[in-house]
Short mmCIF file of C-alpha atoms and ligand atoms in Angstrom, two decimals:
data_model
loop_
_atom_site.label_atom_id
_atom_site.label_comp_id
_atom_site.label_asym_id
_atom_site.label_seq_id
_atom_site.Cartn_x
_atom_site.Cartn_y
_atom_site.Cartn_z
CA UNK V 434 -22.23 -4.53 10.28
CA UNK V 435 -20.88 -7.87 8.13
CA UNK V 436 -22.83 -6.27 5.19
CA UNK V 437 -20.09 -3.91 4.67
CA UNK V 438 -17.08 -4.78 2.59
CA UNK V 439 -13.75 -4.72 4.40
CA UNK V 440 -10.76 -3.39 3.24
CA UNK V 441 -7.05 -4.28 4.34
CA UNK V 442 -4.56 -1.65 4.48
CA UNK V 443 -0.78 -2.68 5.13
CA UNK V 444 1.19 0.12 6.78
CA UNK V 445 -1.99 1.78 7.54
CA UNK V 446 -0.76 3.57 10.90
CA UNK V 447 1.08 6.29 9.16
CA UNK V 448 1.14 8.48 6.05
CA UNK V 449 -0.35 7.55 2.91
CA UNK V 450 -1.72 4.11 4.48
CA UNK V 451 -3.55 6.12 7.21
CA UNK V 452 -5.21 8.69 4.61
CA UNK V 453 -6.13 5.45 2.64
CA UNK V 454 -7.62 3.83 5.38
CA UNK V 455 -10.13 7.19 6.01
CA UNK V 456 -10.84 7.42 2.62
CA UNK V 457 -11.82 3.80 2.21
CA UNK V 458 -13.90 4.33 5.36
CA UNK V 459 -15.51 7.24 3.79
CA UNK V 460 -16.45 5.34 0.63
CA UNK V 461 -18.38 2.90 2.78
CA UNK V 462 -15.74 -0.01 3.71
CA UNK V 463 -14.86 -1.40 7.01
CA UNK V 464 -10.97 -1.31 7.45
CA UNK V 465 -8.29 -3.65 8.81
CA UNK V 466 -5.50 -1.64 9.80
CA UNK V 467 -2.04 -3.29 9.94
CA UNK V 468 1.02 -1.94 11.48
CA UNK V 469 4.45 -3.02 12.30
CA UNK V 470 5.58 -1.08 15.64
CA UNK V 471 3.66 2.17 15.65
CA UNK V 472 0.79 1.09 18.02
CA UNK V 473 -0.42 4.78 18.96
CA UNK V 474 -0.65 5.76 15.34
CA UNK V 475 -2.39 2.81 14.41
CA UNK V 476 -4.95 3.88 17.10
CA UNK V 477 -5.08 6.98 15.83
CA UNK V 478 -5.74 5.75 12.45
CA UNK V 479 -8.79 3.82 13.84
CA UNK V 480 -10.16 6.86 15.36
CA UNK V 481 -9.89 8.43 11.98
CA UNK V 482 -11.78 5.43 10.20
CA UNK V 483 -14.61 5.71 13.01
CA UNK V 484 -14.82 9.37 12.36
CA UNK V 485 -15.33 8.72 8.63
CA UNK V 486 -18.05 6.40 9.54
CA UNK V 487 -16.35 3.13 9.39
CA UNK V 488 -15.76 0.48 11.76
CA UNK V 489 -12.14 -0.74 12.13
CA UNK V 490 -9.79 -3.39 13.44
CA UNK V 491 -6.06 -3.20 14.38
CA UNK V 492 -3.49 -5.95 13.46
CA UNK V 493 -0.09 -5.80 14.02
CA UNK V 494 2.58 -7.67 12.10
CA UNK V 495 5.38 -7.38 10.20
CA UNK V 496 4.80 -8.15 6.56
CA UNK V 497 8.52 -9.60 6.08
CA UNK V 498 7.64 -12.32 8.84
CA UNK V 499 5.96 -14.89 6.73
CA UNK V 500 4.84 -16.93 9.80
CA UNK V 501 3.54 -14.23 11.77
CA UNK V 502 1.85 -12.92 8.86
CA UNK V 503 0.13 -15.77 8.03
CA UNK V 504 -1.10 -16.47 11.37
CA UNK V 505 -2.64 -13.12 11.80
CA UNK V 506 -4.56 -13.37 8.36
CA UNK V 507 -5.76 -16.99 8.95
CA UNK V 508 -7.80 -15.39 11.92
CA UNK V 509 -8.85 -12.33 10.19
CA UNK V 510 -10.10 -14.35 7.20
CA UNK V 511 -12.29 -16.39 9.73
CA UNK V 512 -14.12 -13.43 10.70
CA UNK V 513 -14.05 -11.08 7.69
CA UNK V 514 -13.99 -11.20 3.71
CA UNK V 515 -11.53 -8.82 2.74
CA UNK V 516 -12.89 -7.39 -0.76
CA UNK V 517 -9.97 -4.60 -1.15
CA UNK V 518 -6.50 -5.13 -0.34
CA UNK V 519 -4.15 -2.28 -0.46
CA UNK V 520 -0.19 -3.39 -0.20
CA UNK V 521 1.24 0.02 1.40
CA UNK V 522 3.77 -1.10 3.72
CA UNK V 523 7.06 0.12 2.41
CA UNK V 524 10.53 1.51 3.84
CA UNK V 525 13.55 3.39 2.32
CA UNK V 526 17.31 2.87 3.30
CA UNK V 527 18.90 5.19 0.57
CA UNK V 528 22.53 5.51 -0.29
CA UNK V 529 24.55 5.10 -3.44
CA UNK V 530 24.92 1.63 -4.71
CA UNK V 531 28.57 1.54 -4.38
CA UNK V 532 28.28 2.00 -0.87
CA UNK V 533 24.99 0.20 -0.14
CA UNK V 534 25.40 -2.46 2.86
CA UNK V 535 23.68 -5.66 2.12
CA UNK V 536 21.15 -5.14 4.77
CA UNK V 537 19.85 -1.91 2.91
CA UNK V 538 19.56 -4.02 -0.12
CA UNK V 539 17.80 -6.72 1.80
CA UNK V 540 15.39 -4.87 3.96
CA UNK V 541 13.69 -2.63 1.47
CA UNK V 542 13.51 -5.58 -1.38
CA UNK V 543 12.13 -8.01 1.47
CA UNK V 544 9.71 -5.33 3.06
CA UNK V 545 8.27 -4.72 -0.76
CA UNK V 546 8.59 -8.10 -2.39
CA UNK V 547 8.06 -10.84 0.44
CA UNK V 548 5.50 -8.17 2.05
CA UNK V 549 3.66 -8.38 -1.21
CA UNK V 550 3.96 -12.32 -1.48
CA UNK V 551 3.16 -12.85 2.37
CA UNK V 552 0.11 -10.73 2.47
CA UNK V 553 -1.50 -11.09 -0.96
CA UNK V 554 -1.25 -15.04 -1.26
CA UNK V 555 -3.69 -15.65 1.62
CA UNK V 556 -5.82 -12.75 0.78
CA UNK V 557 -6.01 -13.75 -2.94
CA UNK V 558 -6.92 -17.20 -1.63
CA UNK V 559 -10.07 -15.95 0.27
CA UNK V 560 -10.81 -13.51 -2.57
CA UNK V 561 -11.13 -16.58 -4.92
CA UNK V 562 -14.04 -17.45 -2.99
CA UNK V 563 -15.91 -14.14 -3.62
CA UNK V 564 -14.32 -12.76 -6.85
CA UNK V 565 -16.88 -10.31 -8.04
CA UNK V 566 -16.00 -6.74 -6.79
CA UNK V 567 -12.52 -7.55 -5.07
CA UNK V 568 -9.39 -5.42 -6.07
CA UNK V 569 -5.71 -5.50 -4.89
CA UNK V 570 -3.95 -2.16 -5.22
CA UNK V 571 -0.20 -1.87 -4.30
CA UNK V 572 1.77 1.12 -3.77
CA UNK V 573 4.98 1.29 -5.57
CA UNK V 574 6.84 4.57 -6.66
CA UNK V 575 7.87 7.06 -9.54
CA UNK V 576 11.47 5.46 -8.58
CA UNK V 577 10.11 2.27 -9.79
CA UNK V 578 9.58 3.69 -13.02
CA UNK V 579 12.23 6.03 -13.79
CA UNK V 580 15.03 5.19 -11.06
CA UNK V 581 16.28 7.19 -8.56
CA UNK V 582 19.88 8.08 -7.70
CA UNK V 583 20.81 6.91 -4.21
CA UNK V 584 17.62 4.23 -4.61
CA UNK V 585 18.73 1.32 -6.33
CA UNK V 586 17.29 -0.94 -3.63
CA UNK V 587 14.08 0.92 -3.68
CA UNK V 588 13.78 1.25 -7.48
CA UNK V 589 14.26 -2.51 -7.87
CA UNK V 590 11.77 -3.21 -5.00
CA UNK V 591 8.81 -0.88 -6.70
CA UNK V 592 9.75 -1.83 -10.24
CA UNK V 593 9.27 -5.66 -8.89
CA UNK V 594 5.94 -4.68 -7.57
CA UNK V 595 4.31 -3.25 -10.64
CA UNK V 596 6.02 -6.70 -12.62
CA UNK V 597 4.29 -8.71 -9.99
CA UNK V 598 0.89 -6.88 -9.97
CA UNK V 599 0.84 -6.75 -14.09
CA UNK V 600 1.23 -10.51 -13.80
CA UNK V 601 -1.26 -11.30 -11.33
CA UNK V 602 -3.71 -8.92 -13.18
CA UNK V 603 -3.39 -11.07 -16.24
CA UNK V 604 -3.62 -14.46 -14.13
CA UNK V 605 -6.78 -13.39 -12.56
CA UNK V 606 -8.49 -10.73 -14.69
CA UNK V 607 -11.01 -13.21 -16.07
CA UNK V 608 -12.34 -14.02 -12.40
CA UNK V 609 -13.26 -10.56 -11.99
CA UNK V 610 -10.53 -9.44 -9.54
CA UNK V 611 -8.52 -6.31 -10.18
CA UNK V 612 -4.79 -5.89 -9.69
CA UNK V 613 -3.49 -2.39 -9.95
CA UNK V 614 -0.54 -0.17 -8.95
CA UNK V 615 -0.23 3.35 -7.64
CA UNK V 616 3.07 5.29 -8.23
CA UNK V 617 3.03 8.21 -6.05
CA UNK V 618 5.93 10.83 -6.66
CA UNK V 619 6.71 13.02 -3.60
CA UNK V 620 4.38 12.80 -1.10
CA UNK V 621 4.33 14.67 2.37
CA UNK V 622 4.96 11.73 4.93
CA UNK V 623 7.39 10.84 7.51
CA UNK V 624 9.35 8.77 4.56
CA UNK V 625 10.58 12.07 3.07
CA UNK V 626 11.34 14.17 6.17
CA UNK V 627 15.14 14.25 5.47
CA UNK V 628 14.35 14.78 1.73
CA UNK V 629 16.23 17.86 -0.12
CA UNK V 630 13.09 19.89 -0.48
CA UNK V 631 14.78 22.54 -2.45
CA UNK V 632 16.13 20.27 -5.04
CA UNK V 633 13.39 17.97 -5.50
CA UNK V 634 10.56 20.75 -5.82
CA UNK V 635 12.74 21.62 -9.05
CA UNK V 636 11.85 17.98 -10.35
CA UNK V 637 8.03 18.31 -9.87
CA UNK V 638 6.26 20.34 -12.69
CA UNK V 639 3.64 21.24 -10.31
CA UNK V 640 6.03 22.61 -7.85
CA UNK V 641 4.73 21.09 -4.75
CA UNK V 642 4.70 18.03 -2.95
CA UNK V 643 1.67 15.89 -2.78
CA UNK V 644 -0.56 15.12 0.17
CA UNK V 645 -1.42 11.47 1.26
CA UNK V 646 -4.96 12.02 0.50
CA UNK V 647 -4.26 12.70 -3.01
CA UNK V 648 -2.79 9.03 -3.27
CA UNK V 649 -5.92 7.73 -1.13
CA UNK V 650 -8.23 9.12 -3.29
CA UNK V 651 -6.98 7.10 -6.10
CA UNK V 652 -6.51 4.03 -4.14
CA UNK V 653 -10.35 4.36 -3.36
CA UNK V 654 -11.24 4.59 -7.04
CA UNK V 655 -9.12 1.78 -8.08
CA UNK V 656 -10.99 -0.30 -5.52
CA UNK V 657 -14.51 0.72 -6.47
CA UNK V 658 -16.84 -0.06 -9.32
CA UNK V 659 -16.12 3.05 -11.36
CA UNK V 660 -12.82 1.27 -12.05
CA UNK V 661 -14.39 -1.92 -13.27
CA UNK V 662 -12.49 -2.14 -16.46
CA UNK V 663 -9.19 -1.08 -15.11
CA UNK V 664 -6.65 -3.90 -14.35
CA UNK V 665 -2.80 -4.38 -14.65
CA UNK V 666 -2.30 -0.85 -15.03
CA UNK V 667 0.13 1.59 -13.21
CA UNK V 668 -1.43 5.20 -12.28
CA UNK V 669 1.06 7.74 -11.38
CA UNK V 670 0.24 10.32 -8.62
CA UNK V 671 3.25 12.78 -9.11
CA UNK V 672 2.38 16.39 -10.35
CA UNK V 673 3.82 15.45 -13.51
CA UNK V 674 7.11 14.04 -12.85
CA UNK V 675 6.76 11.30 -15.59
P1 NDP P 951 5.60 6.01 6.06
O1 NDP P 951 7.03 6.01 6.49
O2 NDP P 951 5.03 7.40 6.58
O3 NDP P 951 4.92 5.14 6.62
C1 NDP P 951 5.09 3.60 6.29
C2 NDP P 951 4.10 2.73 6.95
O4 NDP P 951 4.38 1.34 6.72
C3 NDP P 951 3.68 2.83 8.49
O5 NDP P 951 2.42 2.65 8.62
C4 NDP P 951 4.80 1.80 8.79
O6 NDP P 951 4.33 0.84 10.10
C5 NDP P 951 4.52 0.62 7.77
N1 NDP P 951 5.55 -0.52 7.72
C6 NDP P 951 6.97 -0.38 7.43
N2 NDP P 951 7.33 -1.32 7.48
C7 NDP P 951 6.28 -2.52 7.69
C8 NDP P 951 6.42 -3.82 7.82
N3 NDP P 951 7.51 -4.43 7.57
N4 NDP P 951 5.45 -4.45 8.07
C9 NDP P 951 4.24 -3.47 8.23
N5 NDP P 951 4.13 -2.24 8.23
C10 NDP P 951 5.24 -1.64 8.02
O7 NDP P 951 5.24 5.92 4.67
P2 NDP P 951 4.43 6.63 3.60
O8 NDP P 951 3.14 6.56 3.93
O9 NDP P 951 5.17 7.74 3.16
O10 NDP P 951 4.71 5.13 2.29
C11 NDP P 951 3.58 4.34 2.27
C12 NDP P 951 4.12 3.88 0.87
O11 NDP P 951 3.97 4.72 -0.10
C13 NDP P 951 5.30 3.01 0.78
O12 NDP P 951 4.96 1.58 0.14
C14 NDP P 951 6.29 4.05 0.12
O13 NDP P 951 7.50 3.16 -0.45
C15 NDP P 951 5.23 4.43 -0.84
N6 NDP P 951 5.68 5.83 -1.40
C16 NDP P 951 5.72 7.00 -0.64
C17 NDP P 951 6.21 8.05 -1.16
C18 NDP P 951 6.50 9.59 -0.56
O14 NDP P 951 7.06 9.90 -0.80
N7 NDP P 951 6.05 9.43 0.88
C19 NDP P 951 6.64 8.36 -2.63
C20 NDP P 951 6.25 7.13 -3.24
C21 NDP P 951 5.79 5.86 -2.86
P3 NDP P 951 4.52 1.50 11.43
O15 NDP P 951 3.77 2.60 11.95
O16 NDP P 951 4.30 0.51 12.58
O17 NDP P 951 5.94 1.63 11.52
#
């Protein structure tokens, strides 16, 4: 069992994270599924991971909570070597900047950027002992590339993730640890349940919303040896939006 590589997916309980957990299991990984509050959803992801031929473990922590994240990851890293980290946990709190409460600014930035720091730092320290074949993939957004009206907080957070990933990629490329970003466009998950579909569809050249599995397959590729010479890149999965 321990011969298999382990992947950690933050926000693995739903949406893109869930599809990524299943896809990584299909690719031969065992998967650590992180969630914040929806335990039944995380259990369903675990079921899908097992159905896909992987073993799995569920870990609850809020990526914004540095102490809780550190405590869980310290225990986890004693039990497993993590070869693939997928920083997927993210939230939106949309609204025009002129009316945006500080709380909406902070919660979105903290979830993305503090979350990146809190999770990536300890995992990286452990990857530095394994090096070869380790990979970090972070989920940003088309909003972080072109900006989006009503999403100054989210666009800032996702652009920040792109900058952090590009810098980290340069710092550790020579060690054989690759760092990349996937930037989805509109993907069919709970996150976009209130989005105005008729308006959105006009912005997508492929004239459809993407599926979580279409993002997950790119994450799996970037974690695999097939992507052995790819680091510091942002791969858009958006039906041709940019
Ligand atoms: P969902 O809202 O469907 O799922 C969000 C996931 O993140 C859940 O598993 C949730 O856990 C978890 N999560 C949220 N906050 C935290 C936290 N503080 N700590 C730990 N876990 C947390 O979102 P999507 O699947 O749509 O989004 C996944 C990623 O993709 C996000 O980073 C998002 O910004 C990005 N993205 C999504 C797009 C889309 O159109 N859907 C487009 C572009 C990017 P729980 O179930 O416990 O609440």
